[in-house]
Amino acid sequence: MNNVKTIDDVIINVARIIIEELMIEDVTPETFDPEMDLVDEVGIDSMDLATVALVIQDEYGIRIDEDDYPKLTNIRLIAEYINDKL
């Protein structure tokens, strides 16, 4: 589990996870817009989101309820969700 201190740290780390796991090109964790809709604007599907959720669960030692997946539509919302669980 990371000792993440700020929401900005979590946002950068979530962006890194998404970029690495989904092999997204032409963007870095620092340039990934945390407000961008992951489904509509990035094209992430439910299988991609499940993969990312598993990595986040391992990385942060939290559990992400499958019922919560539809709420996690951008990096900022995912980061806030993680912070609430820590």
GROMACS .gro file of N, CA, C and O in nm:
model
  344
    1MET      N    1   0.084  -0.118   0.000
    1MET     CA    2   0.000   0.000   0.000
    1MET      C    3   0.088   0.124   0.000
    1MET      O    4   0.185   0.133   0.073
    2ASN      N    5   0.056   0.221  -0.083
    2ASN     CA    6   0.131   0.345  -0.091
    2ASN      C    7   0.097   0.436   0.026
    2ASN      O    8  -0.014   0.436   0.074
    3ASN      N    9   0.193   0.517   0.067
    3ASN     CA   10   0.167   0.620   0.166
    3ASN      C   11   0.138   0.749   0.092
    3ASN      O   12   0.218   0.841   0.091
    4VAL      N   13   0.022   0.756   0.028
    4VAL     CA   14  -0.015   0.871  -0.052
    4VAL      C   15  -0.068   0.979   0.040
    4VAL      O   16  -0.149   0.953   0.128
    5LYS      N   17  -0.023   1.102   0.018
    5LYS     CA   18  -0.057   1.211   0.109
    5LYS      C   19  -0.169   1.301   0.057
    5LYS      O   20  -0.250   1.346   0.132
    6THR      N   21  -0.171   1.330  -0.073
    6THR     CA   22  -0.268   1.427  -0.124
    6THR      C   23  -0.351   1.365  -0.236
    6THR      O   24  -0.312   1.266  -0.297
    7ILE      N   25  -0.463   1.429  -0.263
    7ILE     CA   26  -0.549   1.384  -0.372
    7ILE      C   27  -0.474   1.394  -0.505
    7ILE      O   28  -0.491   1.309  -0.593
    8ASP      N   29  -0.388   1.495  -0.520
    8ASP     CA   30  -0.310   1.508  -0.643
    8ASP      C   31  -0.216   1.390  -0.663
    8ASP      O   32  -0.197   1.344  -0.776
    9ASP      N   33  -0.157   1.340  -0.554
    9ASP     CA   34  -0.072   1.222  -0.563
    9ASP      C   35  -0.153   1.101  -0.610
    9ASP      O   36  -0.107   1.021  -0.692
   10VAL      N   37  -0.273   1.086  -0.556
   10VAL     CA   38  -0.359   0.973  -0.594
   10VAL      C   39  -0.400   0.987  -0.740
   10VAL      O   40  -0.398   0.889  -0.815
   11ILE      N   41  -0.434   1.108  -0.783
   11ILE     CA   42  -0.472   1.131  -0.923
   11ILE      C   43  -0.359   1.089  -1.017
   11ILE      O   44  -0.382   1.017  -1.115
   12ILE      N   45  -0.237   1.132  -0.987
   12ILE     CA   46  -0.122   1.098  -1.072
   12ILE      C   47  -0.101   0.948  -1.072
   12ILE      O   48  -0.075   0.887  -1.178
   13ASN      N   49  -0.113   0.883  -0.958
   13ASN     CA   50  -0.092   0.739  -0.950
   13ASN      C   51  -0.201   0.662  -1.025
   13ASN      O   52  -0.173   0.565  -1.095
   14VAL      N   53  -0.326   0.705  -1.013
   14VAL     CA   54  -0.436   0.640  -1.085
   14VAL      C   55  -0.414   0.658  -1.236
   14VAL      O   56  -0.432   0.563  -1.314
   15ALA      N   57  -0.374   0.777  -1.278
   15ALA     CA   58  -0.346   0.801  -1.420
   15ALA      C   59  -0.235   0.707  -1.467
   15ALA      O   60  -0.244   0.648  -1.575
   16ARG      N   61  -0.130   0.692  -1.385
   16ARG     CA   62  -0.019   0.602  -1.420
   16ARG      C   63  -0.069   0.459  -1.437
   16ARG      O   64  -0.036   0.391  -1.535
   17ILE      N   65  -0.153   0.414  -1.345
   17ILE     CA   66  -0.208   0.277  -1.351
   17ILE      C   67  -0.289   0.260  -1.479
   17ILE      O   68  -0.273   0.160  -1.551
   18ILE      N   69  -0.376   0.355  -1.509
   18ILE     CA   70  -0.460   0.344  -1.628
   18ILE      C   71  -0.375   0.343  -1.755
   18ILE      O   72  -0.395   0.260  -1.844
   19ILE      N   73  -0.278   0.432  -1.762
   19ILE     CA   74  -0.190   0.439  -1.880
   19ILE      C   75  -0.114   0.309  -1.898
   19ILE      O   76  -0.106   0.254  -2.009
   20GLU      N   77  -0.057   0.256  -1.789
   20GLU     CA   78   0.022   0.133  -1.797
   20GLU      C   79  -0.064   0.011  -1.828
   20GLU      O   80  -0.030  -0.070  -1.915
   21GLU      N   81  -0.174  -0.004  -1.757
   21GLU     CA   82  -0.257  -0.124  -1.773
   21GLU      C   83  -0.326  -0.129  -1.909
   21GLU      O   84  -0.344  -0.236  -1.965
   22LEU      N   85  -0.365  -0.014  -1.959
   22LEU     CA   86  -0.441  -0.010  -2.085
   22LEU      C   87  -0.355   0.033  -2.203
   22LEU      O   88  -0.405   0.049  -2.313
   23MET      N   89  -0.225   0.049  -2.176
   23MET     CA   90  -0.127   0.083  -2.279
   23MET      C   91  -0.172   0.203  -2.363
   23MET      O   92  -0.172   0.200  -2.486
   24ILE      N   93  -0.211   0.308  -2.292
   24ILE     CA   94  -0.253   0.431  -2.358
   24ILE      C   95  -0.127   0.509  -2.396
   24ILE      O   96  -0.036   0.526  -2.316
   25GLU      N   97  -0.124   0.555  -2.520
   25GLU     CA   98  -0.008   0.628  -2.571
   25GLU      C   99  -0.036   0.777  -2.577
   25GLU      O  100  -0.151   0.821  -2.570
   26ASP      N  101   0.069   0.854  -2.593
   26ASP     CA  102   0.062   0.999  -2.614
   26ASP      C  103   0.007   1.076  -2.495
   26ASP      O  104  -0.045   1.187  -2.513
   27VAL      N  105   0.018   1.019  -2.377
   27VAL     CA  106  -0.024   1.091  -2.256
   27VAL      C  107   0.063   1.042  -2.140
   27VAL      O  108   0.108   0.928  -2.139
   28THR      N  109   0.089   1.131  -2.046
   28THR     CA  110   0.163   1.095  -1.926
   28THR      C  111   0.069   1.113  -1.806
   28THR      O  112  -0.035   1.178  -1.818
   29PRO      N  113   0.106   1.057  -1.691
   29PRO     CA  114   0.021   1.078  -1.573
   29PRO      C  115  -0.002   1.226  -1.544
   29PRO      O  116  -0.109   1.265  -1.500
   30GLU      N  117   0.099   1.307  -1.571
   30GLU     CA  118   0.088   1.450  -1.543
   30GLU      C  119   0.000   1.524  -1.645
   30GLU      O  120  -0.057   1.629  -1.613
   31THR      N  121  -0.010   1.472  -1.766
   31THR     CA  122  -0.089   1.541  -1.869
   31THR      C  123  -0.227   1.480  -1.889
   31THR      O  124  -0.308   1.534  -1.963
   32PHE      N  125  -0.256   1.369  -1.822
   32PHE     CA  126  -0.387   1.303  -1.833
   32PHE      C  127  -0.489   1.389  -1.758
   32PHE      O  128  -0.476   1.414  -1.640
   33ASP      N  129  -0.590   1.437  -1.829
   33ASP     CA  130  -0.692   1.523  -1.769
   33ASP      C  131  -0.777   1.442  -1.670
   33ASP      O  132  -0.848   1.351  -1.711
   34PRO      N  133  -0.770   1.474  -1.539
   34PRO     CA  134  -0.843   1.395  -1.440
   34PRO      C  135  -0.995   1.406  -1.451
   34PRO      O  136  -1.067   1.328  -1.392
   35GLU      N  137  -1.043   1.504  -1.529
   35GLU     CA  138  -1.187   1.523  -1.547
   35GLU      C  139  -1.240   1.453  -1.671
   35GLU      O  140  -1.360   1.447  -1.693
   36MET      N  141  -1.150   1.398  -1.753
   36MET     CA  142  -1.190   1.334  -1.879
   36MET      C  143  -1.270   1.207  -1.850
   36MET      O  144  -1.230   1.125  -1.768
   37ASP      N  145  -1.384   1.194  -1.917
   37ASP     CA  146  -1.469   1.076  -1.899
   37ASP      C  147  -1.398   0.954  -1.958
   37ASP      O  148  -1.365   0.952  -2.077
   38LEU      N  149  -1.375   0.855  -1.874
   38LEU     CA  150  -1.297   0.738  -1.917
   38LEU      C  151  -1.369   0.652  -2.019
   38LEU      O  152  -1.305   0.590  -2.103
   39VAL      N  153  -1.500   0.648  -2.014
   39VAL     CA  154  -1.576   0.566  -2.108
   39VAL      C  155  -1.599   0.642  -2.239
   39VAL      O  156  -1.563   0.596  -2.347
   40ASP      N  157  -1.658   0.761  -2.228
   40ASP     CA  158  -1.697   0.836  -2.347
   40ASP      C  159  -1.580   0.899  -2.421
   40ASP      O  160  -1.580   0.904  -2.543
   41GLU      N  161  -1.479   0.948  -2.346
   41GLU     CA  162  -1.370   1.020  -2.411
   41GLU      C  163  -1.244   0.936  -2.430
   41GLU      O  164  -1.168   0.962  -2.524
   42VAL      N  165  -1.221   0.839  -2.343
   42VAL     CA  166  -1.100   0.756  -2.355
   42VAL      C  167  -1.132   0.623  -2.420
   42VAL      O  168  -1.046   0.562  -2.483
   43GLY      N  169  -1.256   0.578  -2.408
   43GLY     CA  170  -1.296   0.453  -2.471
   43GLY      C  171  -1.274   0.329  -2.386
   43GLY      O  172  -1.268   0.217  -2.436
   44ILE      N  173  -1.265   0.347  -2.255
   44ILE     CA  174  -1.248   0.234  -2.164
   44ILE      C  175  -1.381   0.159  -2.154
   44ILE      O  176  -1.487   0.219  -2.137
   45ASP      N  177  -1.375   0.026  -2.166
   45ASP     CA  178  -1.496  -0.054  -2.152
   45ASP      C  179  -1.499  -0.120  -2.014
   45ASP      O  180  -1.410  -0.100  -1.932
   46SER      N  181  -1.601  -0.198  -1.989
   46SER     CA  182  -1.619  -0.257  -1.855
   46SER      C  183  -1.506  -0.354  -1.819
   46SER      O  184  -1.467  -0.362  -1.703
   47MET      N  185  -1.453  -0.424  -1.917
   47MET     CA  186  -1.340  -0.515  -1.889
   47MET      C  187  -1.215  -0.436  -1.852
   47MET      O  188  -1.141  -0.474  -1.761
   48ASP      N  189  -1.191  -0.325  -1.922
   48ASP     CA  190  -1.078  -0.238  -1.889
   48ASP      C  191  -1.093  -0.183  -1.747
   48ASP      O  192  -0.997  -0.183  -1.670
   49LEU      N  193  -1.213  -0.139  -1.715
   49LEU     CA  194  -1.236  -0.083  -1.582
   49LEU      C  195  -1.216  -0.189  -1.474
   49LEU      O  196  -1.158  -0.161  -1.369
   50ALA      N  197  -1.259  -0.310  -1.500
   50ALA     CA  198  -1.239  -0.419  -1.404
   50ALA      C  199  -1.090  -0.445  -1.383
   50ALA      O  200  -1.044  -0.466  -1.270
   51THR      N  201  -1.013  -0.443  -1.491
   51THR     CA  202  -0.868  -0.463  -1.481
   51THR      C  203  -0.804  -0.353  -1.398
   51THR      O  204  -0.725  -0.380  -1.307
   52VAL      N  205  -0.840  -0.229  -1.427
   52VAL     CA  206  -0.787  -0.115  -1.352
   52VAL      C  207  -0.828  -0.125  -1.205
   52VAL      O  208  -0.747  -0.101  -1.115
   53ALA      N  209  -0.952  -0.162  -1.179
   53ALA     CA  210  -1.001  -0.174  -1.041
   53ALA      C  211  -0.920  -0.278  -0.963
   53ALA      O  212  -0.886  -0.255  -0.847
   54LEU      N  213  -0.888  -0.390  -1.026
   54LEU     CA  214  -0.808  -0.493  -0.958
   54LEU      C  215  -0.669  -0.441  -0.922
   54LEU      O  216  -0.620  -0.466  -0.812
   55VAL      N  217  -0.607  -0.370  -1.014
   55VAL     CA  218  -0.473  -0.315  -0.987
   55VAL      C  219  -0.481  -0.212  -0.875
   55VAL      O  220  -0.397  -0.211  -0.784
   56ILE      N  221  -0.582  -0.126  -0.879
   56ILE     CA  222  -0.599  -0.025  -0.773
   56ILE      C  223  -0.622  -0.092  -0.638
   56ILE      O  224  -0.566  -0.051  -0.537
   57GLN      N  225  -0.704  -0.196  -0.636
   57GLN     CA  226  -0.729  -0.268  -0.510
   57GLN      C  227  -0.599  -0.324  -0.453
   57GLN      O  228  -0.573  -0.313  -0.333
   58ASP      N  229  -0.517  -0.383  -0.539
   58ASP     CA  230  -0.388  -0.437  -0.494
   58ASP      C  231  -0.294  -0.326  -0.448
   58ASP      O  232  -0.228  -0.339  -0.345
   59GLU      N  233  -0.289  -0.220  -0.524
   59GLU     CA  234  -0.196  -0.110  -0.497
   59GLU      C  235  -0.229  -0.040  -0.365
   59GLU      O  236  -0.141  -0.004  -0.289
   60TYR      N  237  -0.357  -0.020  -0.338
   60TYR     CA  238  -0.398   0.058  -0.221
   60TYR      C  239  -0.453  -0.028  -0.107
   60TYR      O  240  -0.481   0.025   0.001
   61GLY      N  241  -0.471  -0.157  -0.130
   61GLY     CA  242  -0.523  -0.242  -0.024
   61GLY      C  243  -0.667  -0.211   0.011
   61GLY      O  244  -0.706  -0.217   0.128
   62ILE      N  245  -0.745  -0.172  -0.089
   62ILE     CA  246  -0.887  -0.141  -0.067
   62ILE      C  247  -0.972  -0.235  -0.150
   62ILE      O  248  -0.922  -0.307  -0.236
   63ARG      N  249  -1.102  -0.232  -0.124
   63ARG     CA  250  -1.197  -0.310  -0.204
   63ARG      C  251  -1.287  -0.212  -0.278
   63ARG      O  252  -1.341  -0.119  -0.220
   64ILE      N  253  -1.298  -0.234  -0.410
   64ILE     CA  254  -1.389  -0.153  -0.491
   64ILE      C  255  -1.509  -0.240  -0.526
   64ILE      O  256  -1.495  -0.342  -0.591
   65ASP      N  257  -1.625  -0.199  -0.477
   65ASP     CA  258  -1.748  -0.271  -0.504
   65ASP      C  259  -1.784  -0.261  -0.652
   65ASP      O  260  -1.780  -0.152  -0.709
   66GLU      N  261  -1.822  -0.372  -0.712
   66GLU     CA  262  -1.862  -0.368  -0.853
   66GLU      C  263  -1.980  -0.273  -0.874
   66GLU      O  264  -1.993  -0.212  -0.980
   67ASP      N  265  -2.065  -0.259  -0.774
   67ASP     CA  266  -2.178  -0.167  -0.784
   67ASP      C  267  -2.132  -0.021  -0.795
   67ASP      O  268  -2.208   0.065  -0.840
   68ASP      N  269  -2.009   0.006  -0.751
   68ASP     CA  270  -1.955   0.143  -0.757
   68ASP      C  271  -1.890   0.175  -0.891
   68ASP      O  272  -1.864   0.292  -0.920
   69TYR      N  273  -1.861   0.075  -0.973
   69TYR     CA  274  -1.793   0.099  -1.102
   69TYR      C  275  -1.860   0.208  -1.185
   69TYR      O  276  -1.790   0.295  -1.238
   70PRO      N  277  -1.994   0.208  -1.199
   70PRO     CA  278  -2.056   0.312  -1.282
   70PRO      C  279  -2.033   0.455  -1.233
   70PRO      O  280  -2.040   0.550  -1.311
   71LYS      N  281  -2.003   0.471  -1.104
   71LYS     CA  282  -1.978   0.603  -1.048
   71LYS      C  283  -1.836   0.652  -1.077
   71LYS      O  284  -1.808   0.770  -1.066
   72LEU      N  285  -1.747   0.561  -1.110
   72LEU     CA  286  -1.606   0.593  -1.125
   72LEU      C  287  -1.576   0.627  -1.271
   72LEU      O  288  -1.512   0.551  -1.343
   73THR      N  289  -1.622   0.743  -1.312
   73THR     CA  290  -1.619   0.778  -1.454
   73THR      C  291  -1.498   0.859  -1.496
   73THR      O  292  -1.473   0.874  -1.616
   74ASN      N  293  -1.423   0.913  -1.399
   74ASN     CA  294  -1.300   0.983  -1.435
   74ASN      C  295  -1.196   0.964  -1.326
   74ASN      O  296  -1.224   0.910  -1.220
   75ILE      N  297  -1.074   1.007  -1.355
   75ILE     CA  298  -0.963   0.983  -1.262
   75ILE      C  299  -0.986   1.055  -1.129
   75ILE      O  300  -0.957   0.999  -1.023
   76ARG      N  301  -1.039   1.177  -1.133
   76ARG     CA  302  -1.062   1.250  -1.007
   76ARG      C  303  -1.161   1.174  -0.918
   76ARG      O  304  -1.140   1.160  -0.798
   77LEU      N  305  -1.269   1.123  -0.974
   77LEU     CA  306  -1.367   1.048  -0.896
   77LEU      C  307  -1.307   0.920  -0.840
   77LEU      O  308  -1.335   0.881  -0.726
   78ILE      N  309  -1.224   0.854  -0.919
   78ILE     CA  310  -1.156   0.733  -0.869
   78ILE      C  311  -1.063   0.769  -0.754
   78ILE      O  312  -1.061   0.700  -0.651
   79ALA      N  313  -0.988   0.876  -0.769
   79ALA     CA  314  -0.895   0.921  -0.663
   79ALA      C  315  -0.970   0.956  -0.535
   79ALA      O  316  -0.927   0.919  -0.425
   80GLU      N  317  -1.083   1.026  -0.547
   80GLU     CA  318  -1.162   1.060  -0.429
   80GLU      C  319  -1.218   0.934  -0.363
   80GLU      O  320  -1.222   0.923  -0.240
   81TYR      N  321  -1.260   0.838  -0.445
   81TYR     CA  322  -1.311   0.711  -0.395
   81TYR      C  323  -1.201   0.639  -0.315
   81TYR      O  324  -1.226   0.589  -0.205
   82ILE      N  325  -1.080   0.636  -0.370
   82ILE     CA  326  -0.966   0.572  -0.301
   82ILE      C  327  -0.941   0.643  -0.169
   82ILE      O  328  -0.926   0.577  -0.065
   83ASN      N  329  -0.933   0.775  -0.171
   83ASN     CA  330  -0.906   0.849  -0.047
   83ASN      C  331  -1.012   0.823   0.059
   83ASN      O  332  -0.979   0.814   0.178
   84ASP      N  333  -1.137   0.810   0.018
   84ASP     CA  334  -1.244   0.780   0.114
   84ASP      C  335  -1.227   0.642   0.176
   84ASP      O  336  -1.270   0.621   0.289
   85LYS      N  337  -1.166   0.550   0.102
   85LYS     CA  338  -1.150   0.413   0.150
   85LYS      C  339  -1.025   0.396   0.237
   85LYS      O  340  -1.012   0.297   0.308
   86LEU      N  341  -0.931   0.490   0.227
   86LEU     CA  342  -0.805   0.477   0.302
   86LEU      C  343  -0.821   0.519   0.446
   86LEU      O  344  -0.904   0.596   0.482
   0.00000   0.00000   0.00000
